[in-house]
Amino acid sequence: MNEQTLNDPDAPRGCPVAHGGAELTRLYGPDAATDPQAIYERLRKEHGSVAPVLLEGDVPAWLVLGYRDNRRVLDNPRQFSRDARIWRDWREGRIAESHPLVPMVGWRPDCVSQDGEPHRRLRGAVTDGLLAASSRGVRRHATYFANQQIDVFADAGRADLVADYAEYLPMLVLTRILGLPKADGLRLVESCAQVFKGGEDALVHNGHIMQILAELAERKRSEPGSDFTTALLEHPAALDEEEVVSHLRLVLIAAHTTTSNLLARVLQLLLTDTARLSGLISGQLNVSAVVEEVMWNTPPLAVLPGRFATSELELGGHDIEEGDLLVLGLASGNVDPEIREEGVAVQGNQSHLAFSSGPHECPGQSIGQSIIEVGVNVLLHRLTGLRLAVPPEELGSTASTWEFRLDSLPVEFAV
């Protein structure tokens, strides 16, 4: 069932369950896993630029579909806070600590969970640390690990560029940035994926991530180095132990998951469009232009968690109550017909929502961009005659509430 009939007279006034009557669409489960864009467009037709939906566990929320409404929410933290402690379902005991939404939506002592001065203090430490990391050879690390990954399958003449390449390259680079052993990074790939997929396994894997990163922080206190972890520990903002580990988790999960997804989609576009691939090889097109197009059409996060209304207000023609949860439809906002005409090129237009917007806009954009540019260029340089091994229409994707990932990208090449 993709719809659930809900008519609860005891539901809090203003929450999506009580609003608009009966049928709410689930953004999770089997029916939502195959074509999320079709769901977004149906919701847009039925409800406009904001729609009532159900998240995992049938938790009610508002999905912001329109571009302008997404920007309003993202750019106005006084109306739409990132602090989950004001979430009404949480305050009133309907969300337990063990709920599978908590790793994605719940409050943590990191910069994305706070606004105002606490946010500025913590984000400053993250931004400074990432700036230092990006000046210490991200492209060199990406080149090294890209060649290392390609070495594994270069003599086979075949590979899956998702499972064999895109899933691992960003994490391997992040091990150098964070100061993690490579073996820990390889273990964390699966855990990051499971946190985004949700379900009971999300909590277990989130625990694995926190344990590995807590051990890393403890080790770096006695063995500092030129890495992001040490930068956080030594920053003048004086982060405590919990804040350090929470920010390591934030950077690890966000950077790995979004970059691996984006890299896979860029490779998919290149291998299903010979004109773009030829343009890239000939130098008439650069990787950044292809990345930009993908960020408009298939952003690495389809839905961004979460914002919480700080007071009663109107959004997209709906009455939003204080404490309501809103999730941001980045994919739907990017194709909003009110701001984007079908068929019009987006090259050179960087106003997409893929990196969020406002005070919480992604601070690590340049690092992800560098990993992708190097990853694509090294792959095309190393593998002669690179081509898809299956018809383009056979490529499948699977969605969770938050993302829409390419399942596999089988290729062939000369040896």
XYZ file of N, CA and C in Angstrom, residues 27 40 49-50 53 55 61-75 80-82 299 301-308 315 325-334 353 356-357 401-402:
147
model
N 6.697 7.996 2.063
C 7.942 8.218 1.324
C 8.936 7.085 1.543
N 6.598 12.510 -6.295
C 6.685 13.949 -6.069
C 5.741 14.710 -7.000
N 2.732 23.087 -3.705
C 4.175 23.120 -3.464
C 4.585 22.523 -2.120
N 3.613 22.164 -1.284
C 3.887 21.510 -0.002
C 2.850 20.400 0.174
N 2.927 14.058 4.162
C 3.446 12.729 3.847
C 3.704 11.968 5.139
N 6.696 9.549 6.944
C 8.054 9.039 6.946
C 8.076 7.676 7.633
N 4.835 14.264 8.355
C 5.726 15.388 8.042
C 5.160 16.128 6.846
N 5.697 17.298 6.602
C 5.393 18.050 5.382
C 6.572 17.918 4.431
N 6.310 17.532 3.182
C 7.333 17.495 2.140
C 7.231 18.782 1.328
N 8.309 19.557 1.314
C 8.335 20.802 0.559
C 8.778 20.485 -0.865
N 7.882 20.712 -1.823
C 8.105 20.314 -3.213
C 8.561 21.474 -4.094
N 8.107 22.676 -3.806
C 8.383 23.817 -4.664
C 9.752 24.421 -4.421
N 10.347 24.950 -5.474
C 11.676 25.552 -5.362
C 11.656 26.753 -4.423
N 10.717 27.663 -4.645
C 10.690 28.886 -3.832
C 10.391 28.578 -2.366
N 9.492 27.617 -2.113
C 9.203 27.265 -0.732
C 10.396 26.574 -0.076
N 11.129 25.768 -0.836
C 12.355 25.180 -0.298
C 13.345 26.267 0.097
N 13.514 27.253 -0.765
C 14.433 28.337 -0.442
C 13.961 29.125 0.777
N 12.662 29.338 0.887
C 12.140 30.056 2.050
C 12.467 29.309 3.343
N 12.262 28.002 3.332
C 12.534 27.212 4.532
C 14.028 27.191 4.840
N 14.847 26.948 3.824
C 16.289 26.820 4.028
C 16.938 28.130 4.450
N 16.400 29.242 3.962
C 17.034 30.541 4.207
C 16.518 31.254 5.449
N 12.040 28.314 10.549
C 12.187 26.874 10.316
C 13.523 26.436 10.903
N 13.491 26.000 12.135
C 14.707 25.670 12.865
C 15.222 24.287 12.493
N 16.517 24.103 12.665
C 17.122 22.781 12.489
C 17.166 22.011 13.817
N 19.962 15.058 -7.931
C 20.840 15.458 -6.824
C 21.114 14.289 -5.899
N 21.140 13.916 -2.719
C 20.072 13.775 -1.733
C 18.779 14.246 -2.374
N 17.815 13.351 -2.500
C 16.527 13.742 -3.073
C 15.700 14.523 -2.063
N 15.797 14.122 -0.805
C 15.048 14.763 0.281
C 16.019 15.032 1.424
N 15.977 16.241 1.938
C 16.885 16.649 3.002
C 16.128 16.742 4.328
N 16.632 16.078 5.371
C 16.010 16.261 6.689
C 16.673 17.455 7.371
N 15.989 17.943 8.311
C 14.597 18.177 8.437
C 14.576 19.564 9.076
N 13.490 20.232 8.985
C 13.315 21.538 9.631
C 12.058 21.476 10.487
N 11.964 22.357 11.484
C 10.873 22.327 12.444
C 10.313 23.739 12.594
N 2.536 28.004 4.589
C 3.550 27.648 3.597
C 2.889 26.853 2.483
N 7.245 18.899 11.641
C 8.446 18.502 10.919
C 8.252 18.750 9.426
N 9.260 19.390 8.802
C 9.278 19.569 7.354
C 10.536 18.912 6.807
N 10.399 18.229 5.661
C 11.552 17.689 4.948
C 11.603 18.353 3.579
N 12.824 18.593 3.103
C 13.028 19.436 1.930
C 13.206 18.605 0.669
N 12.312 18.775 -0.285
C 12.375 18.036 -1.541
C 13.339 18.692 -2.517
N 14.619 18.379 -2.392
C 15.620 18.986 -3.260
C 15.433 18.554 -4.712
N 15.149 17.269 -4.921
C 14.953 16.771 -6.290
C 13.712 17.376 -6.915
N 12.623 17.439 -6.153
C 11.390 18.003 -6.707
C 11.514 19.503 -6.910
N 12.205 20.199 -6.010
C 12.394 21.632 -6.169
C 13.213 21.982 -7.394
N 14.195 21.145 -7.716
C 15.043 21.407 -8.878
C 14.304 21.304 -10.205
N 19.373 23.201 -5.816
C 19.243 22.987 -4.380
C 20.112 21.839 -3.862
N 21.838 22.250 -0.652
C 21.025 22.977 0.298
C 21.213 24.476 0.044
N 20.918 25.280 1.058
C 20.996 26.725 0.910
C 20.966 27.345 2.292
N 13.825 7.067 1.618
C 13.192 8.369 1.849
C 14.084 9.498 1.380
N 15.401 9.353 1.568
C 16.312 10.478 1.428
C 17.077 10.510 0.117
